[in-house]
mmCIF file of C-alpha atoms in Angstrom:
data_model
loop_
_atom_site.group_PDB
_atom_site.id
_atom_site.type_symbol
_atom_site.label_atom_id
_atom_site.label_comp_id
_atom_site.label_asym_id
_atom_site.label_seq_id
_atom_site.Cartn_x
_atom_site.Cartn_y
_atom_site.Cartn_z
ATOM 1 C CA UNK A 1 0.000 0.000 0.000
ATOM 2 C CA UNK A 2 2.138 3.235 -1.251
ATOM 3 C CA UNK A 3 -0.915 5.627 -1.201
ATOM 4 C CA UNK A 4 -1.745 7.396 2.094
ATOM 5 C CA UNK A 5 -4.597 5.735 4.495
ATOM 6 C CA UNK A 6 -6.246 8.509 6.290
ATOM 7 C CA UNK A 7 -8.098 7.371 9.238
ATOM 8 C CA UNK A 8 -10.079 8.691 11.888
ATOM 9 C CA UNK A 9 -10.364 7.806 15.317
ATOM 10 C CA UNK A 10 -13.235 8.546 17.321
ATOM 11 C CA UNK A 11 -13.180 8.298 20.766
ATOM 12 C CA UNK A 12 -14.895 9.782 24.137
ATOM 13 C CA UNK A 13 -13.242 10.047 27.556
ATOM 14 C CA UNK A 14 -13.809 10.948 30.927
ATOM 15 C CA UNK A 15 -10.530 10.896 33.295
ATOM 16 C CA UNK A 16 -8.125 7.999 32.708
ATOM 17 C CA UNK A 17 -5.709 9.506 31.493
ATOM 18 C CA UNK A 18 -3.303 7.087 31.927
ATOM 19 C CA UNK A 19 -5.363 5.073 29.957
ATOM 20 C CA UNK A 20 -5.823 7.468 27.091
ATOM 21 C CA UNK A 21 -2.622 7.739 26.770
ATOM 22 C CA UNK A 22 -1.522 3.989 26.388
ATOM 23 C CA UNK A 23 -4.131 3.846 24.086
ATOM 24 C CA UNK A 24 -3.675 6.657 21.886
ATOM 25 C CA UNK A 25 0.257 5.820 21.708
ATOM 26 C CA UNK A 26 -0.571 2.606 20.672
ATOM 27 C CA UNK A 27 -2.680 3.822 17.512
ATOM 28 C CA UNK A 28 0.337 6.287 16.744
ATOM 29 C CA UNK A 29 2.521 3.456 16.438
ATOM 30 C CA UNK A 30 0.940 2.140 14.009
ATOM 31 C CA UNK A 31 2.662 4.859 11.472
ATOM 32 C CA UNK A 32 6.031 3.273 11.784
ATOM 33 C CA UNK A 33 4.784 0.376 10.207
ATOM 34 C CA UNK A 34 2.275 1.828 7.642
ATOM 35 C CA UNK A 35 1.461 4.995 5.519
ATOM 36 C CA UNK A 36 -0.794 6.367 7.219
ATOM 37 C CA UNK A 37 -1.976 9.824 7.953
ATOM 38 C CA UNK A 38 -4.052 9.420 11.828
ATOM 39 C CA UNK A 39 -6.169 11.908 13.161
ATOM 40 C CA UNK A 40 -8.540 12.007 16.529
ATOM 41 C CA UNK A 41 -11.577 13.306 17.454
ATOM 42 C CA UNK A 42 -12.307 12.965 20.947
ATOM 43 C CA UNK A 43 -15.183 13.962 23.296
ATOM 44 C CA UNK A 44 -13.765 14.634 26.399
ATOM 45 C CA UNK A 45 -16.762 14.674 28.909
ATOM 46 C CA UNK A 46 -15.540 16.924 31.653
ATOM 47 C CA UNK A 47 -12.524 15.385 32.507
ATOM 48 C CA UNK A 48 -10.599 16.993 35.482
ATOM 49 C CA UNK A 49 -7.381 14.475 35.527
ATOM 50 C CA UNK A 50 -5.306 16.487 32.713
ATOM 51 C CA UNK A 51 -6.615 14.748 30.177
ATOM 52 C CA UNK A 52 -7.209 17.634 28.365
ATOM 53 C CA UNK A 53 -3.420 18.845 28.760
ATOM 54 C CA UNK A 54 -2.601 15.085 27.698
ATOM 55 C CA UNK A 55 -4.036 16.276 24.113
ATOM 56 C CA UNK A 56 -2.514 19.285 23.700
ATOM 57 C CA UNK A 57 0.862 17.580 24.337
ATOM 58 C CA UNK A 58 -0.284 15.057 21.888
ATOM 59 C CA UNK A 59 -1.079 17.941 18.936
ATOM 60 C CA UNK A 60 2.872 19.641 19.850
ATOM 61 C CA UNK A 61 4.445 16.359 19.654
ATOM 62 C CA UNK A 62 2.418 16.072 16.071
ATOM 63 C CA UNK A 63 1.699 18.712 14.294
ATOM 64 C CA UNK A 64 1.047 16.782 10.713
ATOM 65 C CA UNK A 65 -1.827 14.829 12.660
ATOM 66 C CA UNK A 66 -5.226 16.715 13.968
ATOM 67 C CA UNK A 67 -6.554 16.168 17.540
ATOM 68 C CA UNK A 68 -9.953 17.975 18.214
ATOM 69 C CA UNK A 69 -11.400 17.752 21.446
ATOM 70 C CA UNK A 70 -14.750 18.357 21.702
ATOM 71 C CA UNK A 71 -16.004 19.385 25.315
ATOM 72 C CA UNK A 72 -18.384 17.345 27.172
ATOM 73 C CA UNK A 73 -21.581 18.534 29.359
ATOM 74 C CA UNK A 74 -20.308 15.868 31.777
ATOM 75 C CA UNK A 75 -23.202 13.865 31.032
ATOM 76 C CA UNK A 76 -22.962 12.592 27.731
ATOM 77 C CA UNK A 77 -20.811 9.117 28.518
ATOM 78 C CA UNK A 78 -20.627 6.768 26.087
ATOM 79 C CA UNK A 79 -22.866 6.780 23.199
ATOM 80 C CA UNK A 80 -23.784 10.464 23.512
ATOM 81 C CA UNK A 81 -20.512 11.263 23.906
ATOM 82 C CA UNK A 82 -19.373 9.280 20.666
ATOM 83 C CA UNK A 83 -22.285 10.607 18.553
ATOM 84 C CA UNK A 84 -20.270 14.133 19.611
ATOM 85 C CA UNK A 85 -16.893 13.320 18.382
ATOM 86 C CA UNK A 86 -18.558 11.078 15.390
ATOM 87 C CA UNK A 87 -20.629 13.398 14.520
ATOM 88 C CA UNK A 88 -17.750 15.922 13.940
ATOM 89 C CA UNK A 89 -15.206 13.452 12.444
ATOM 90 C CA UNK A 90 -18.381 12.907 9.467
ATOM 91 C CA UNK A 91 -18.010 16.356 8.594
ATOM 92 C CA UNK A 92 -14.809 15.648 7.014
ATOM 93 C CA UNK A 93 -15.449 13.536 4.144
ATOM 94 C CA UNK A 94 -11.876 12.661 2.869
ATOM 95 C CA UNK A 95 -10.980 9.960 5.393
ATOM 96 C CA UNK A 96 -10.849 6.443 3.800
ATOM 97 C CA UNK A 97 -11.596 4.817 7.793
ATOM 98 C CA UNK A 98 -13.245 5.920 10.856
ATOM 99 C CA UNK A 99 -11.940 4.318 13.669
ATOM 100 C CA UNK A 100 -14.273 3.864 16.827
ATOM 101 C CA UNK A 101 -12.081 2.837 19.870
ATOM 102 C CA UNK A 102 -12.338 2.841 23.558
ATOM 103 C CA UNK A 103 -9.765 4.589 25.751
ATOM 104 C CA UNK A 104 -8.966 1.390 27.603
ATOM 105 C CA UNK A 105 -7.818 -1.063 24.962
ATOM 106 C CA UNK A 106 -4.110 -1.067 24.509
ATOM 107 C CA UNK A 107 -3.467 -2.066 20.700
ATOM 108 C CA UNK A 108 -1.172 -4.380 19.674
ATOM 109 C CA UNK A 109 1.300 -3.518 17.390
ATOM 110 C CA UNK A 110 0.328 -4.060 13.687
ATOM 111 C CA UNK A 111 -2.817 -4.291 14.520
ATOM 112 C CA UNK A 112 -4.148 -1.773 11.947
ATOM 113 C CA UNK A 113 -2.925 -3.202 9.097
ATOM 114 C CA UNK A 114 -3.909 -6.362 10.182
ATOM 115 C CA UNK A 115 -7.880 -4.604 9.984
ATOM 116 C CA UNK A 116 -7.244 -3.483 7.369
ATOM 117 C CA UNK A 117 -6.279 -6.594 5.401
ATOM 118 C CA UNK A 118 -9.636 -7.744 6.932
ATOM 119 C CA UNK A 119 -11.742 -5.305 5.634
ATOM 120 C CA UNK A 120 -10.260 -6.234 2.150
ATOM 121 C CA UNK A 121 -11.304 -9.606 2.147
ATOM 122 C CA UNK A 122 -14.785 -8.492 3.399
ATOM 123 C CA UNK A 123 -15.167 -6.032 0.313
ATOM 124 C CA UNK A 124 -14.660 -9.520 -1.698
ATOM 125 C CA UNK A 125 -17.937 -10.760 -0.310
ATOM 126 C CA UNK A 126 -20.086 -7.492 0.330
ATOM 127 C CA UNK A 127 -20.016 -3.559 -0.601
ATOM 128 C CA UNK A 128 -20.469 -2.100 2.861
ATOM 129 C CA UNK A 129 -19.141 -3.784 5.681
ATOM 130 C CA UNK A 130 -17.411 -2.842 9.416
ATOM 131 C CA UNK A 131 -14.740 -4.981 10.975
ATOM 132 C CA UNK A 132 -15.131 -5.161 14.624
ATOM 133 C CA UNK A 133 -11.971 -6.232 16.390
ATOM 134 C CA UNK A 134 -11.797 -8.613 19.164
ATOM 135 C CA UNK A 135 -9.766 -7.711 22.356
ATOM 136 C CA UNK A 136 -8.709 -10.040 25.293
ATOM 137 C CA UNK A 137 -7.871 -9.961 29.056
ATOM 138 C CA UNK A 138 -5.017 -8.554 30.042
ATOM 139 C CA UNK A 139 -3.525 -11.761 31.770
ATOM 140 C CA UNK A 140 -4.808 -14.336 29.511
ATOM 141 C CA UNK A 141 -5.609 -15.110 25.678
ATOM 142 C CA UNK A 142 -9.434 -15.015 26.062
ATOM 143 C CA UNK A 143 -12.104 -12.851 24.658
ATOM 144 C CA UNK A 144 -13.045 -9.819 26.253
ATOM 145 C CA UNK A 145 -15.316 -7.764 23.590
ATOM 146 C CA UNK A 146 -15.863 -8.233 20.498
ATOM 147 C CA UNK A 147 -18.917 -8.821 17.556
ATOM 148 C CA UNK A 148 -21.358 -11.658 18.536
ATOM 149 C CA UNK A 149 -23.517 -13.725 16.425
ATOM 150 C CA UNK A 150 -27.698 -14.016 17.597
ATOM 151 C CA UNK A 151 -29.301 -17.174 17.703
ATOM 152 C CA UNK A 152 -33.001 -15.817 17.939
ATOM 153 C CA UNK A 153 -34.987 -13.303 16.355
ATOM 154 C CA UNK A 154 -37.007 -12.287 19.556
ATOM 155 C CA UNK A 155 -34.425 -13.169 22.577
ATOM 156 C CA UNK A 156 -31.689 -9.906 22.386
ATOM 157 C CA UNK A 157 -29.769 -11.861 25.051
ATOM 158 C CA UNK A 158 -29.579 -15.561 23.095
ATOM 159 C CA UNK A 159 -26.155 -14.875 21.249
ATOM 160 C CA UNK A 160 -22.391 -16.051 21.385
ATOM 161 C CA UNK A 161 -19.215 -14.041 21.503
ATOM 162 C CA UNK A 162 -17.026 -14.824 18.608
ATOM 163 C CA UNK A 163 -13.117 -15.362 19.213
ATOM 164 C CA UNK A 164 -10.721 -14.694 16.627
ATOM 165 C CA UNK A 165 -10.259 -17.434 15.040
ATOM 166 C CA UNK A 166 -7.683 -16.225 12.478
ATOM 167 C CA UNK A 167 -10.260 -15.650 9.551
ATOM 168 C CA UNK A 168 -13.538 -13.012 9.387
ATOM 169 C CA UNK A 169 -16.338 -14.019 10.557
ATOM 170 C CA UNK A 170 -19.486 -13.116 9.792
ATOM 171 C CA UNK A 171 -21.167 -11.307 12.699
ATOM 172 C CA UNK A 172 -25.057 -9.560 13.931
ATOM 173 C CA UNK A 173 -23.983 -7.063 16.269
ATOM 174 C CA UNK A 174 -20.581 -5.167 17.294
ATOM 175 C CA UNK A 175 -18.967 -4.230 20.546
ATOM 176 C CA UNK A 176 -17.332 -0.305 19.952
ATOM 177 C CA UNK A 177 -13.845 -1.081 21.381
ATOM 178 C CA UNK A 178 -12.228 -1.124 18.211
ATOM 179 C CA UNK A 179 -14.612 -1.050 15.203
ATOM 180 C CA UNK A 180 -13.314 -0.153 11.555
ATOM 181 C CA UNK A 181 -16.064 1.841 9.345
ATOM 182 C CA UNK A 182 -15.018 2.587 5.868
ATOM 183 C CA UNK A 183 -16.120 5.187 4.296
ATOM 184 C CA UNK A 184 -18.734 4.301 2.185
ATOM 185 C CA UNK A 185 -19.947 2.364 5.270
ATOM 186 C CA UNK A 186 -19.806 5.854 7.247
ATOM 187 C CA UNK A 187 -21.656 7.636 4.537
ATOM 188 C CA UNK A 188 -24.360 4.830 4.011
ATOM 189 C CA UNK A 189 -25.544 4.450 7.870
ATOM 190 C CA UNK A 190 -24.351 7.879 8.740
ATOM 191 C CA UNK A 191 -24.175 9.015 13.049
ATOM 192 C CA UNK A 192 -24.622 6.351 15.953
ATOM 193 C CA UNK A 193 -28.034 6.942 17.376
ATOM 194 C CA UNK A 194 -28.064 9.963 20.025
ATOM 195 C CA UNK A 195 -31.116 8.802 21.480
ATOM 196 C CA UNK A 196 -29.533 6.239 23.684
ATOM 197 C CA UNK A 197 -27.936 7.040 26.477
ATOM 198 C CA UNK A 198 -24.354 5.122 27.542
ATOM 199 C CA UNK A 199 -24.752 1.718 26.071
ATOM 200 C CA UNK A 200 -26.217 0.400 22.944
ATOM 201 C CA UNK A 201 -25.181 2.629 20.136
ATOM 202 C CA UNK A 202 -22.813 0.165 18.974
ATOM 203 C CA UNK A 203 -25.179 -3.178 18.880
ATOM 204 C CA UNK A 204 -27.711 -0.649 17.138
ATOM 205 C CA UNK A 205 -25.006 0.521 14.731
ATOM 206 C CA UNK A 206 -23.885 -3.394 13.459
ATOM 207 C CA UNK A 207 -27.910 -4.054 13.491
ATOM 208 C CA UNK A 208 -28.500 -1.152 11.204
ATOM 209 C CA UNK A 209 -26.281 -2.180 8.783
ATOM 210 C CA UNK A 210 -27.595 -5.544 8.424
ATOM 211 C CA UNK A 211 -30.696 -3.895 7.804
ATOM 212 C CA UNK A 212 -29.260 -1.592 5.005
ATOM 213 C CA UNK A 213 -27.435 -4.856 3.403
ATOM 214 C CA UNK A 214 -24.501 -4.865 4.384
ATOM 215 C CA UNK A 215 -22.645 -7.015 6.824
ATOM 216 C CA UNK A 216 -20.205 -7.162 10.347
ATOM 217 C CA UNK A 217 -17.211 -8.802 10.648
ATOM 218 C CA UNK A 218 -15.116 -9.871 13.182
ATOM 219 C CA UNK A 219 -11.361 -9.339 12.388
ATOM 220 C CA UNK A 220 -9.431 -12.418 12.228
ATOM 221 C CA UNK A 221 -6.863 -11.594 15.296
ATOM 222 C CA UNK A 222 -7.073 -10.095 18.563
ATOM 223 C CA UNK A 223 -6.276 -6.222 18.003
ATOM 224 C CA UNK A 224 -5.525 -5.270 21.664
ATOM 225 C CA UNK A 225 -6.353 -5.754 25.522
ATOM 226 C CA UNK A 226 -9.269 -4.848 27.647
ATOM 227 C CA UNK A 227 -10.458 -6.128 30.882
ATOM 228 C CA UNK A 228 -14.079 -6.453 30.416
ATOM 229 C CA UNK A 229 -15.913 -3.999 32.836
ATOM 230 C CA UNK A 230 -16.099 -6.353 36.589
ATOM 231 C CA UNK A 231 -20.032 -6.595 37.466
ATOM 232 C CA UNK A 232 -18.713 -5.885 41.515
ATOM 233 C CA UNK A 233 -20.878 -2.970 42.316
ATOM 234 C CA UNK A 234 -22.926 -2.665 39.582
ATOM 235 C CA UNK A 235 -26.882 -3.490 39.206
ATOM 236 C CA UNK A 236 -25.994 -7.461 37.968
ATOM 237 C CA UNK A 237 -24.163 -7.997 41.461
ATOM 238 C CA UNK A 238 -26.513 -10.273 43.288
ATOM 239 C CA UNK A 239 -24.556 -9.666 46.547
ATOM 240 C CA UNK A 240 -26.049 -6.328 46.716
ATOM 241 C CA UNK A 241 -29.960 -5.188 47.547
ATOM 242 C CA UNK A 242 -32.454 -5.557 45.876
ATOM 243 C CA UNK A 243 -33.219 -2.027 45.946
ATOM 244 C CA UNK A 244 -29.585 -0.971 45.207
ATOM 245 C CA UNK A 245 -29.583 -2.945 42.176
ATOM 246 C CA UNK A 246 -32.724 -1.033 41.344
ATOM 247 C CA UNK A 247 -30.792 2.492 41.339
ATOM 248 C CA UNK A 248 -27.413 1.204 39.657
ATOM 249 C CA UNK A 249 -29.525 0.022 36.754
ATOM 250 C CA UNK A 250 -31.479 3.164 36.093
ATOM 251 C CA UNK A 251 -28.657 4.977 35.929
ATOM 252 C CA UNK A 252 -26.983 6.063 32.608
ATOM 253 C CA UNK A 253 -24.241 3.732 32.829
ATOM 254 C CA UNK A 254 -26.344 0.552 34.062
ATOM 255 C CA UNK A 255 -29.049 -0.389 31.538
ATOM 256 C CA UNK A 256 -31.596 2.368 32.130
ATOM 257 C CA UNK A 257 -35.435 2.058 31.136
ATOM 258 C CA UNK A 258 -35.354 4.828 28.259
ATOM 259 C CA UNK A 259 -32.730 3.038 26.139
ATOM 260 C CA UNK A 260 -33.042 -0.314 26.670
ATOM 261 C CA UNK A 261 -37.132 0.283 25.463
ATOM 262 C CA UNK A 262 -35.756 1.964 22.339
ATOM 263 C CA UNK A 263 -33.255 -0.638 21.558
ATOM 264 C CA UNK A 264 -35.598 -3.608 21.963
ATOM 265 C CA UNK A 265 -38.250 -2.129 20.616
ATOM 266 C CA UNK A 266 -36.742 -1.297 17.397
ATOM 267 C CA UNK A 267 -34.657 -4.494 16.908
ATOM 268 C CA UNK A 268 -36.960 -7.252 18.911
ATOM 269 C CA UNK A 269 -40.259 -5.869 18.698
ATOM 270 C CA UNK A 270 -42.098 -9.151 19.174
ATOM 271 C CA UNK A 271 -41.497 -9.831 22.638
ATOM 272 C CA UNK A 272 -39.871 -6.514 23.245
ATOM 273 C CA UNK A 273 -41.865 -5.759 26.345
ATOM 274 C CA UNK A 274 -41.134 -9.173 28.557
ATOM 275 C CA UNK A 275 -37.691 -8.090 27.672
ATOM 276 C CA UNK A 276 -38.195 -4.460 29.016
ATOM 277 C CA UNK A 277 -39.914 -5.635 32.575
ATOM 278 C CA UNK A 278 -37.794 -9.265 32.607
ATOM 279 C CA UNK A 279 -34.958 -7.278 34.802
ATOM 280 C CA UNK A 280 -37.683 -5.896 37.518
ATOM 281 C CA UNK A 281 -39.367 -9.119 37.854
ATOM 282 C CA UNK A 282 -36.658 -11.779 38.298
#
């Protein structure tokens, strides 16, 4: 590949900026091995750890490579947040990539090209695709997040993880910690969906191109490392009350009634409302 790649990576943060900054050095690298031009677009929701600082040292350090940081109401996370910095990256039409990631994934070098190689044997079987790479645990070669196949059209939950397997794989929905969207892709489907709130923007985003014909893949290696989020303290921890577990999953960043209604609604609509009361009830 002798021609330029421009890509652009989208990505929202709030504090971990030690984080960040593993992550976003780990994406440079990947122009010692490639030619690439990389830019960033970043919502950063009202981080007070020097984050923001991290960036600007980021934009000295390269000046041939764009970082705009887009500034947060504090209460955008996730999805709202990347619709933001998405959003703003779309208004610049000449990137051949958009590049979701998370700011917790650690990428492993030559991981890029290695997407990229994977979107080109997608293109062989299907005009607009996405490649979702898979990341692992930190301390051991299993699958952390990553695309997922379903295995009903009315249960959202009945569905199975895919691990690299060292081919792509066909896939229904997509995790955002590392998802490739050409361009064409980008243009086709357009922003993720603003109505949601922290979670499901990305399942939405796989299941809307499915709908528009195109297809997800799963790359065919592991791109990077991730813990997957630890469900200690959070409304799925049984050892907590009942009435605790009531609160955490209301909240933005549990599974909260507005968006998980519009998400099953609009991609289960069958049995969408045992779904939507299943969590209250047992």
């Amino acid at each position: 590949m002798n021609k330029s790649i421009s890509v652009a990576v989208v990505m929202t943060v709030f504090n971990r900026k030690e984080q960040t900054e593993k992550c976003i050095s780990s994406i440079l690298k990947e122009m010692d091995h490639m030619n690439l031009n990389i830019d960033f677009y970043v919502t950063d929701d009202g981080s007070n750890d020097g984050t923001h600082d991290l960036f600007k040292h980021y934009q000295e350090i390269y000046t041939n490579n764009k970082f705009v940081v887009l500034k947060g109401s504090g209460n955008l996370f996730w999805n709202k947040g990347m619709h933001l910095a998405y959003g703003e990256a779309l208004k610049h039409s000449s990137y051949d990539f958009y590049l979701w990631v998370n700011n917790d994934v650690e990428f492993f070098t030559g991981f890029l090209s290695g997407i990229l190689k994977d979107y080109s044997r997608a293109r062989e079987k299907q005009n607009y695709v996405i490649i979702c790479g898979g990341v692992r645990y930190k301390d051991k070669n299993e699958l952390s997040y990553g695309g997922a196949i379903n295995h009903s059209e009315t249960n959202p939950y009945n569905r199975t993880l895919l691990t690299p397997n060292g081919d792509i794989q066909e896939c229904d929905c997509v995790n955002g910690n590392c998802l490739l969207i050409p361009s064409g892709t980008a243009t086709l489907i357009g922003n993720i969906d603003e109505r949601y709130e922290h979670g499901f923007g990305d399942f939405d985003y796989g299941y809307r191109l499915v709908r528009a014909g195109g297809k997800p893949y799963v790359a065919s290696e592991f791109v990077g490392k991730c813990d997957r989020n630890s469900i200690v303290g959070s409304w799925k921890d049984t050892s907590l009350p009942i009435n605790k577990r009531f609160l955490l999953k209301n909240k933005p960043t549990g599974q909260p009634p507005y968006s998980h209604k519009i998400f099953l609604k609009k991609w289960f609509p069958k049995l969408w409302f045992y779904y939507w009361i299943k969590p209250y009830i047992g």
